[in-house]
Amino acid sequence: MQIGVKVTKVIERRRVFVVDDNETFRAAIEFMLHDEYEAHELASATETLAKAEQIRPDVLVLAEGVIRVNGLDLIQEFLARVPKTKIVVIVDQISSGFGQECVAAGAHGFLAKPLRSELLCDKVDALLSARKKAVTIPRTVLNMR
């Protein structure tokens, strides 16, 4: 465990799938996440869908190349097959507008290369926090008419 890693994150061990056909980039992202999350490297959409049926990811980090090969419909397919999973896309250039296209297709956010570890972890944290807040509903709210 690295210095500065929050113990609560290590105890929770939220699951993140890193999906990229580029082995080096995939390993770099996994390395950025591995201290705080249970990170899994996957090379293809097909492999990811198969593994998601066995163990559900909390977050999918999808590389632009994987989406371009499979089409933007891939985002909707992931959302249909693993509906509570959040999706963040890593785009090659922010100026391309592809990140916005992915969000319009259902992704929960995007980041542009070059990636910084703290930005990636902050994005994953934000997505997981939003999910927790959406799931946690106080009983007083449920009893109100």
GROMACS .gro file of N, CA and C in nm:
model
  435
    1MET      N    1   0.085  -0.118   0.000
    1MET     CA    2   0.000   0.000   0.000
    1MET      C    3   0.089   0.124   0.000
    2GLN      N    4   0.055   0.222  -0.081
    2GLN     CA    5   0.132   0.345  -0.088
    2GLN      C    6   0.094   0.439   0.025
    3ILE      N    7   0.184   0.529   0.059
    3ILE     CA    8   0.155   0.633   0.155
    3ILE      C    9   0.051   0.725   0.095
    4GLY      N   10  -0.048   0.763   0.174
    4GLY     CA   11  -0.151   0.854   0.127
    4GLY      C   12  -0.276   0.785   0.075
    5VAL      N   13  -0.276   0.653   0.070
    5VAL     CA   14  -0.394   0.579   0.028
    5VAL      C   15  -0.488   0.568   0.147
    6LYS      N   16  -0.614   0.602   0.128
    6LYS     CA   17  -0.710   0.598   0.237
    6LYS      C   18  -0.746   0.453   0.268
    7VAL      N   19  -0.742   0.421   0.398
    7VAL     CA   20  -0.768   0.285   0.443
    7VAL      C   21  -0.908   0.240   0.404
    8THR      N   22  -1.007   0.330   0.411
    8THR     CA   23  -1.144   0.292   0.377
    8THR      C   24  -1.155   0.246   0.233
    9LYS      N   25  -1.077   0.305   0.143
    9LYS     CA   26  -1.080   0.262   0.003
    9LYS      C   27  -1.022   0.123  -0.012
   10VAL      N   28  -0.916   0.095   0.062
   10VAL     CA   29  -0.853  -0.037   0.054
   10VAL      C   30  -0.947  -0.143   0.110
   11ILE      N   31  -1.019  -0.111   0.217
   11ILE     CA   32  -1.111  -0.206   0.277
   11ILE      C   33  -1.228  -0.234   0.184
   12GLU      N   34  -1.283  -0.130   0.120
   12GLU     CA   35  -1.396  -0.147   0.028
   12GLU      C   36  -1.356  -0.224  -0.097
   13ARG      N   37  -1.237  -0.200  -0.148
   13ARG     CA   38  -1.184  -0.263  -0.270
   13ARG      C   39  -1.287  -0.267  -0.382
   14ARG      N   40  -1.329  -0.152  -0.425
   14ARG     CA   41  -1.421  -0.143  -0.537
   14ARG      C   42  -1.352  -0.196  -0.662
   15ARG      N   43  -1.428  -0.257  -0.751
   15ARG     CA   44  -1.374  -0.326  -0.868
   15ARG      C   45  -1.380  -0.236  -0.991
   16VAL      N   46  -1.264  -0.223  -1.058
   16VAL     CA   47  -1.254  -0.144  -1.180
   16VAL      C   48  -1.197  -0.232  -1.291
   17PHE      N   49  -1.265  -0.234  -1.406
   17PHE     CA   50  -1.215  -0.303  -1.524
   17PHE      C   51  -1.153  -0.198  -1.615
   18VAL      N   52  -1.029  -0.221  -1.656
   18VAL     CA   53  -0.958  -0.135  -1.749
   18VAL      C   54  -0.955  -0.207  -1.884
   19VAL      N   55  -1.020  -0.147  -1.984
   19VAL     CA   56  -1.037  -0.214  -2.113
   19VAL      C   57  -0.966  -0.134  -2.222
   20ASP      N   58  -0.862  -0.194  -2.276
   20ASP     CA   59  -0.784  -0.131  -2.384
   20ASP      C   60  -0.710  -0.241  -2.459
   21ASP      N   61  -0.704  -0.229  -2.591
   21ASP     CA   62  -0.630  -0.328  -2.669
   21ASP      C   63  -0.480  -0.304  -2.665
   22ASN      N   64  -0.438  -0.189  -2.614
   22ASN     CA   65  -0.296  -0.156  -2.598
   22ASN      C   66  -0.250  -0.204  -2.461
   23GLU      N   67  -0.171  -0.310  -2.460
   23GLU     CA   68  -0.129  -0.373  -2.335
   23GLU      C   69  -0.051  -0.277  -2.244
   24THR      N   70   0.035  -0.196  -2.299
   24THR     CA   71   0.116  -0.105  -2.219
   24THR      C   72   0.029   0.001  -2.152
   25PHE      N   73  -0.062   0.061  -2.228
   25PHE     CA   74  -0.149   0.163  -2.172
   25PHE      C   75  -0.242   0.103  -2.066
   26ARG      N   76  -0.294  -0.016  -2.095
   26ARG     CA   77  -0.382  -0.086  -2.002
   26ARG      C   78  -0.309  -0.113  -1.870
   27ALA      N   79  -0.186  -0.158  -1.878
   27ALA     CA   80  -0.107  -0.186  -1.757
   27ALA      C   81  -0.078  -0.057  -1.680
   28ALA      N   82  -0.054   0.052  -1.751
   28ALA     CA   83  -0.028   0.180  -1.684
   28ALA      C   84  -0.151   0.227  -1.606
   29ILE      N   85  -0.268   0.215  -1.666
   29ILE     CA   86  -0.391   0.256  -1.597
   29ILE      C   87  -0.416   0.165  -1.476
   30GLU      N   88  -0.398   0.036  -1.494
   30GLU     CA   89  -0.416  -0.058  -1.383
   30GLU      C   90  -0.321  -0.023  -1.269
   31PHE      N   91  -0.198   0.013  -1.302
   31PHE     CA   92  -0.099   0.050  -1.201
   31PHE      C   93  -0.144   0.176  -1.125
   32MET      N   94  -0.203   0.272  -1.197
   32MET     CA   95  -0.251   0.395  -1.133
   32MET      C   96  -0.362   0.364  -1.031
   33LEU      N   97  -0.439   0.261  -1.057
   33LEU     CA   98  -0.556   0.230  -0.976
   33LEU      C   99  -0.535   0.122  -0.871
   34HIS      N  100  -0.434   0.039  -0.886
   34HIS     CA  101  -0.426  -0.085  -0.808
   34HIS      C  102  -0.415  -0.068  -0.657
   35ASP      N  103  -0.363   0.045  -0.609
   35ASP     CA  104  -0.351   0.063  -0.464
   35ASP      C  105  -0.486   0.089  -0.396
   36GLU      N  106  -0.577   0.150  -0.469
   36GLU     CA  107  -0.704   0.188  -0.409
   36GLU      C  108  -0.822   0.104  -0.456
   37TYR      N  109  -0.804   0.031  -0.565
   37TYR     CA  110  -0.914  -0.045  -0.623
   37TYR      C  111  -0.868  -0.184  -0.664
   38GLU      N  112  -0.962  -0.274  -0.677
   38GLU     CA  113  -0.935  -0.406  -0.734
   38GLU      C  114  -0.943  -0.388  -0.885
   39ALA      N  115  -0.829  -0.367  -0.948
   39ALA     CA  116  -0.825  -0.335  -1.091
   39ALA      C  117  -0.795  -0.459  -1.174
   40HIS      N  118  -0.870  -0.474  -1.283
   40HIS     CA  119  -0.854  -0.587  -1.375
   40HIS      C  120  -0.827  -0.533  -1.515
   41GLU      N  121  -0.726  -0.588  -1.580
   41GLU     CA  122  -0.693  -0.550  -1.718
   41GLU      C  123  -0.762  -0.644  -1.815
   42LEU      N  124  -0.828  -0.586  -1.917
   42LEU     CA  125  -0.895  -0.666  -2.019
   42LEU      C  126  -0.865  -0.606  -2.155
   43ALA      N  127  -0.849  -0.694  -2.254
   43ALA     CA  128  -0.803  -0.649  -2.386
   43ALA      C  129  -0.914  -0.620  -2.486
   44SER      N  130  -1.036  -0.670  -2.458
   44SER     CA  131  -1.142  -0.652  -2.558
   44SER      C  132  -1.279  -0.638  -2.492
   45ALA      N  133  -1.374  -0.590  -2.569
   45ALA     CA  134  -1.511  -0.577  -2.521
   45ALA      C  135  -1.570  -0.715  -2.492
   46THR      N  136  -1.543  -0.812  -2.577
   46THR     CA  137  -1.596  -0.947  -2.561
   46THR      C  138  -1.545  -1.008  -2.430
   47GLU      N  139  -1.417  -0.996  -2.405
   47GLU     CA  140  -1.357  -1.048  -2.282
   47GLU      C  141  -1.417  -0.978  -2.160
   48THR      N  142  -1.440  -0.849  -2.172
   48THR     CA  143  -1.496  -0.770  -2.061
   48THR      C  144  -1.638  -0.813  -2.029
   49LEU      N  145  -1.720  -0.830  -2.131
   49LEU     CA  146  -1.858  -0.873  -2.108
   49LEU      C  147  -1.864  -1.011  -2.044
   50ALA      N  148  -1.777  -1.101  -2.087
   50ALA     CA  149  -1.773  -1.235  -2.028
   50ALA      C  150  -1.732  -1.230  -1.882
   51LYS      N  151  -1.631  -1.150  -1.850
   51LYS     CA  152  -1.584  -1.141  -1.712
   51LYS      C  153  -1.687  -1.069  -1.625
   52ALA      N  154  -1.757  -0.969  -1.681
   52ALA     CA  155  -1.858  -0.895  -1.606
   52ALA      C  156  -1.975  -0.984  -1.565
   53GLU      N  157  -1.998  -1.090  -1.639
   53GLU     CA  158  -2.103  -1.185  -1.601
   53GLU      C  159  -2.061  -1.269  -1.480
   54GLN      N  160  -1.929  -1.284  -1.459
   54GLN     CA  161  -1.878  -1.360  -1.346
   54GLN      C  162  -1.863  -1.271  -1.222
   55ILE      N  163  -1.798  -1.157  -1.240
   55ILE     CA  164  -1.779  -1.061  -1.131
   55ILE      C  165  -1.809  -0.921  -1.184
   56ARG      N  166  -1.907  -0.856  -1.125
   56ARG     CA  167  -1.954  -0.726  -1.174
   56ARG      C  168  -1.856  -0.615  -1.136
   57PRO      N  169  -1.817  -0.534  -1.234
   57PRO     CA  170  -1.731  -0.419  -1.203
   57PRO      C  171  -1.815  -0.302  -1.150
   58ASP      N  172  -1.754  -0.220  -1.067
   58ASP     CA  173  -1.818  -0.096  -1.022
   58ASP      C  174  -1.797   0.013  -1.126
   59VAL      N  175  -1.679   0.010  -1.190
   59VAL     CA  176  -1.645   0.110  -1.292
   59VAL      C  177  -1.576   0.040  -1.409
   60LEU      N  178  -1.611   0.083  -1.531
   60LEU     CA  179  -1.540   0.041  -1.652
   60LEU      C  180  -1.462   0.161  -1.702
   61VAL      N  181  -1.333   0.144  -1.723
   61VAL     CA  182  -1.250   0.246  -1.786
   61VAL      C  183  -1.225   0.196  -1.928
   62LEU      N  184  -1.291   0.259  -2.025
   62LEU     CA  185  -1.284   0.215  -2.164
   62LEU      C  186  -1.195   0.307  -2.246
   63ALA      N  187  -1.104   0.250  -2.320
   63ALA     CA  188  -1.020   0.329  -2.411
   63ALA      C  189  -1.099   0.364  -2.536
   64GLU      N  190  -1.069   0.480  -2.591
   64GLU     CA  191  -1.134   0.526  -2.714
   64GLU      C  192  -1.126   0.421  -2.825
   65GLY      N  193  -1.012   0.358  -2.839
   65GLY     CA  194  -0.992   0.260  -2.946
   65GLY      C  195  -1.089   0.143  -2.938
   66VAL      N  196  -1.120   0.097  -2.817
   66VAL     CA  197  -1.213  -0.014  -2.799
   66VAL      C  198  -1.352   0.026  -2.846
   67ILE      N  199  -1.391   0.149  -2.816
   67ILE     CA  200  -1.523   0.197  -2.857
   67ILE      C  201  -1.528   0.219  -3.008
   68ARG      N  202  -1.422   0.274  -3.064
   68ARG     CA  203  -1.419   0.298  -3.209
   68ARG      C  204  -1.428   0.166  -3.287
   69VAL      N  205  -1.361   0.062  -3.238
   69VAL     CA  206  -1.365  -0.068  -3.305
   69VAL      C  207  -1.505  -0.130  -3.298
   70ASN      N  208  -1.571  -0.115  -3.183
   70ASN     CA  209  -1.700  -0.179  -3.159
   70ASN      C  210  -1.821  -0.088  -3.183
   71GLY      N  211  -1.797   0.042  -3.195
   71GLY     CA  212  -1.906   0.137  -3.214
   71GLY      C  213  -1.957   0.194  -3.083
   72LEU      N  214  -2.020   0.309  -3.091
   72LEU     CA  215  -2.074   0.375  -2.972
   72LEU      C  216  -2.183   0.292  -2.904
   73ASP      N  217  -2.247   0.202  -2.978
   73ASP     CA  218  -2.349   0.114  -2.919
   73ASP      C  219  -2.291   0.026  -2.809
   74LEU      N  220  -2.160   0.009  -2.808
   74LEU     CA  221  -2.096  -0.070  -2.704
   74LEU      C  222  -2.129  -0.015  -2.565
   75ILE      N  223  -2.134   0.117  -2.553
   75ILE     CA  224  -2.164   0.178  -2.423
   75ILE      C  225  -2.302   0.133  -2.375
   76GLN      N  226  -2.401   0.138  -2.463
   76GLN     CA  227  -2.536   0.095  -2.427
   76GLN      C  228  -2.540  -0.055  -2.397
   77GLU      N  229  -2.461  -0.133  -2.469
   77GLU     CA  230  -2.456  -0.276  -2.441
   77GLU      C  231  -2.402  -0.303  -2.301
   78PHE      N  232  -2.295  -0.233  -2.264
   78PHE     CA  233  -2.241  -0.248  -2.128
   78PHE      C  234  -2.344  -0.206  -2.025
   79LEU      N  235  -2.412  -0.093  -2.049
   79LEU     CA  236  -2.511  -0.045  -1.953
   79LEU      C  237  -2.628  -0.143  -1.939
   80ALA      N  238  -2.665  -0.209  -2.047
   80ALA     CA  239  -2.773  -0.308  -2.042
   80ALA      C  240  -2.730  -0.435  -1.969
   81ARG      N  241  -2.606  -0.476  -1.989
   81ARG     CA  242  -2.560  -0.604  -1.931
   81ARG      C  243  -2.510  -0.589  -1.787
   82VAL      N  244  -2.454  -0.473  -1.754
   82VAL     CA  245  -2.408  -0.444  -1.616
   82VAL      C  246  -2.458  -0.305  -1.577
   83PRO      N  247  -2.590  -0.294  -1.550
   83PRO     CA  248  -2.656  -0.164  -1.538
   83PRO      C  249  -2.609  -0.073  -1.425
   84LYS      N  250  -2.556  -0.125  -1.318
   84LYS     CA  251  -2.512  -0.038  -1.208
   84LYS      C  252  -2.367   0.006  -1.222
   85THR      N  253  -2.302  -0.037  -1.327
   85THR     CA  254  -2.162  -0.003  -1.350
   85THR      C  255  -2.151   0.135  -1.413
   86LYS      N  256  -2.057   0.213  -1.364
   86LYS     CA  257  -2.028   0.345  -1.420
   86LYS      C  258  -1.922   0.330  -1.529
   87ILE      N  259  -1.931   0.414  -1.632
   87ILE     CA  260  -1.838   0.406  -1.745
   87ILE      C  261  -1.766   0.538  -1.762
   88VAL      N  262  -1.634   0.532  -1.766
   88VAL     CA  263  -1.552   0.648  -1.799
   88VAL      C  264  -1.467   0.610  -1.920
   89VAL      N  265  -1.460   0.702  -2.016
   89VAL     CA  266  -1.388   0.677  -2.140
   89VAL      C  267  -1.259   0.758  -2.140
   90ILE      N  268  -1.152   0.695  -2.185
   90ILE     CA  269  -1.023   0.764  -2.202
   90ILE      C  270  -1.009   0.797  -2.350
   91VAL      N  271  -1.010   0.927  -2.382
   91VAL     CA  272  -1.001   0.970  -2.522
   91VAL      C  273  -0.858   1.013  -2.554
   92ASP      N  274  -0.823   1.002  -2.681
   92ASP     CA  275  -0.688   1.039  -2.723
   92ASP      C  276  -0.666   1.190  -2.722
   93GLN      N  277  -0.767   1.265  -2.765
   93GLN     CA  278  -0.757   1.412  -2.769
   93GLN      C  279  -0.889   1.472  -2.725
   94ILE      N  280  -0.883   1.566  -2.634
   94ILE     CA  281  -1.006   1.629  -2.588
   94ILE      C  282  -1.071   1.711  -2.699
   95SER      N  283  -0.990   1.763  -2.790
   95SER     CA  284  -1.042   1.849  -2.897
   95SER      C  285  -1.121   1.772  -3.003
   96SER      N  286  -1.112   1.639  -3.002
   96SER     CA  287  -1.182   1.561  -3.105
   96SER      C  288  -1.333   1.559  -3.084
   97GLY      N  289  -1.378   1.584  -2.964
   97GLY     CA  290  -1.521   1.580  -2.934
   97GLY      C  291  -1.573   1.440  -2.909
   98PHE      N  292  -1.487   1.338  -2.919
   98PHE     CA  293  -1.532   1.200  -2.901
   98PHE      C  294  -1.579   1.175  -2.757
   99GLY      N  295  -1.518   1.241  -2.661
   99GLY     CA  296  -1.561   1.226  -2.521
   99GLY      C  297  -1.706   1.267  -2.503
  100GLN      N  298  -1.744   1.380  -2.564
  100GLN     CA  299  -1.883   1.425  -2.555
  100GLN      C  300  -1.978   1.329  -2.626
  101GLU      N  301  -1.932   1.272  -2.737
  101GLU     CA  302  -2.014   1.173  -2.808
  101GLU      C  303  -2.040   1.051  -2.718
  102CYS      N  304  -1.937   1.009  -2.647
  102CYS     CA  305  -1.950   0.893  -2.558
  102CYS      C  306  -2.047   0.924  -2.443
  103VAL      N  307  -2.038   1.044  -2.387
  103VAL     CA  308  -2.130   1.084  -2.281
  103VAL      C  309  -2.274   1.088  -2.334
  104ALA      N  310  -2.291   1.140  -2.455
  104ALA     CA  311  -2.424   1.143  -2.516
  104ALA      C  312  -2.477   1.001  -2.539
  105ALA      N  313  -2.385   0.906  -2.561
  105ALA     CA  314  -2.423   0.766  -2.582
  105ALA      C  315  -2.448   0.691  -2.451
  106GLY      N  316  -2.420   0.757  -2.337
  106GLY     CA  317  -2.449   0.695  -2.208
  106GLY      C  318  -2.334   0.683  -2.110
  107ALA      N  319  -2.211   0.715  -2.154
  107ALA     CA  320  -2.097   0.709  -2.062
  107ALA      C  321  -2.116   0.812  -1.951
  108HIS      N  322  -2.057   0.788  -1.837
  108HIS     CA  323  -2.072   0.876  -1.721
  108HIS      C  324  -1.966   0.985  -1.714
  109GLY      N  325  -1.869   0.981  -1.803
  109GLY     CA  326  -1.765   1.082  -1.806
  109GLY      C  327  -1.651   1.039  -1.895
  110PHE      N  328  -1.556   1.130  -1.913
  110PHE     CA  329  -1.438   1.097  -1.993
  110PHE      C  330  -1.318   1.177  -1.943
  111LEU      N  331  -1.201   1.127  -1.975
  111LEU     CA  332  -1.073   1.193  -1.948
  111LEU      C  333  -0.991   1.187  -2.075
  112ALA      N  334  -0.902   1.283  -2.092
  112ALA     CA  335  -0.818   1.286  -2.212
  112ALA      C  336  -0.673   1.253  -2.176
  113LYS      N  337  -0.605   1.191  -2.271
  113LYS     CA  338  -0.462   1.166  -2.258
  113LYS      C  339  -0.389   1.299  -2.274
  114PRO      N  340  -0.276   1.317  -2.213
  114PRO     CA  341  -0.207   1.225  -2.122
  114PRO      C  342  -0.277   1.223  -1.986
  115LEU      N  343  -0.289   1.105  -1.930
  115LEU     CA  344  -0.356   1.087  -1.801
  115LEU      C  345  -0.262   1.116  -1.686
  116ARG      N  346  -0.320   1.173  -1.582
  116ARG     CA  347  -0.248   1.188  -1.456
  116ARG      C  348  -0.319   1.100  -1.355
  117SER      N  349  -0.243   1.031  -1.277
  117SER     CA  350  -0.296   0.934  -1.180
  117SER      C  351  -0.402   0.997  -1.090
  118GLU      N  352  -0.373   1.116  -1.036
  118GLU     CA  353  -0.468   1.177  -0.942
  118GLU      C  354  -0.599   1.215  -1.010
  119LEU      N  355  -0.595   1.255  -1.137
  119LEU     CA  356  -0.719   1.288  -1.209
  119LEU      C  357  -0.803   1.162  -1.234
  120LEU      N  358  -0.737   1.055  -1.271
  120LEU     CA  359  -0.808   0.929  -1.294
  120LEU      C  360  -0.872   0.880  -1.164
  121CYS      N  361  -0.797   0.879  -1.056
  121CYS     CA  362  -0.851   0.833  -0.927
  121CYS      C  363  -0.964   0.925  -0.879
  122ASP      N  364  -0.949   1.056  -0.900
  122ASP     CA  365  -1.056   1.149  -0.862
  122ASP      C  366  -1.184   1.122  -0.941
  123LYS      N  367  -1.171   1.092  -1.070
  123LYS     CA  368  -1.288   1.063  -1.154
  123LYS      C  369  -1.356   0.934  -1.107
  124VAL      N  370  -1.277   0.831  -1.081
  124VAL     CA  371  -1.333   0.705  -1.033
  124VAL      C  372  -1.400   0.726  -0.897
  125ASP      N  373  -1.334   0.800  -0.808
  125ASP     CA  374  -1.393   0.831  -0.677
  125ASP      C  375  -1.526   0.902  -0.692
  126ALA      N  376  -1.531   1.002  -0.780
  126ALA     CA  377  -1.654   1.079  -0.800
  126ALA      C  378  -1.766   0.990  -0.851
  127LEU      N  379  -1.736   0.901  -0.945
  127LEU     CA  380  -1.839   0.811  -0.998
  127LEU      C  381  -1.889   0.716  -0.891
  128LEU      N  382  -1.799   0.664  -0.810
  128LEU     CA  383  -1.839   0.572  -0.704
  128LEU      C  384  -1.916   0.644  -0.595
  129SER      N  385  -1.879   0.766  -0.564
  129SER     CA  386  -1.953   0.845  -0.465
  129SER      C  387  -2.092   0.877  -0.513
  130ALA      N  388  -2.106   0.911  -0.640
  130ALA     CA  389  -2.238   0.940  -0.697
  130ALA      C  390  -2.326   0.817  -0.690
  131ARG      N  391  -2.267   0.702  -0.713
  131ARG     CA  392  -2.343   0.577  -0.708
  131ARG      C  393  -2.389   0.547  -0.565
  132LYS      N  394  -2.302   0.570  -0.469
  132LYS     CA  395  -2.338   0.546  -0.329
  132LYS      C  396  -2.453   0.637  -0.287
  133LYS      N  397  -2.444   0.765  -0.325
  133LYS     CA  398  -2.548   0.861  -0.289
  133LYS      C  399  -2.680   0.824  -0.354
  134ALA      N  400  -2.675   0.776  -0.477
  134ALA     CA  401  -2.798   0.740  -0.547
  134ALA      C  402  -2.864   0.618  -0.485
  135VAL      N  403  -2.785   0.530  -0.429
  135VAL     CA  404  -2.838   0.407  -0.371
  135VAL      C  405  -2.887   0.430  -0.229
  136THR      N  406  -2.823   0.519  -0.154
  136THR     CA  407  -2.856   0.543  -0.015
  136THR      C  408  -2.971   0.643  -0.006
  137ILE      N  409  -3.087   0.595   0.037
  137ILE     CA  410  -3.204   0.682   0.053
  137ILE      C  411  -3.246   0.674   0.199
  138PRO      N  412  -3.248   0.787   0.270
  138PRO     CA  413  -3.287   0.784   0.411
  138PRO      C  414  -3.430   0.733   0.428
  139ARG      N  415  -3.454   0.661   0.535
  139ARG     CA  416  -3.587   0.604   0.559
  139ARG      C  417  -3.694   0.712   0.572
  140THR      N  418  -3.658   0.827   0.624
  140THR     CA  419  -3.758   0.934   0.640
  140THR      C  420  -3.810   0.977   0.504
  141VAL      N  421  -3.727   0.975   0.403
  141VAL     CA  422  -3.770   1.012   0.268
  141VAL      C  423  -3.865   0.907   0.214
  142LEU      N  424  -3.839   0.782   0.240
  142LEU     CA  425  -3.924   0.675   0.190
  142LEU      C  426  -4.062   0.676   0.256
  143ASN      N  427  -4.070   0.724   0.380
  143ASN     CA  428  -4.197   0.726   0.451
  143ASN      C  429  -4.280   0.851   0.425
  144MET      N  430  -4.225   0.946   0.354
  144MET     CA  431  -4.298   1.070   0.326
  144MET      C  432  -4.400   1.046   0.215
  145ARG      N  433  -4.508   1.120   0.220
  145ARG     CA  434  -4.611   1.110   0.114
  145ARG      C  435  -4.619   1.238   0.039
   0.00000   0.00000   0.00000
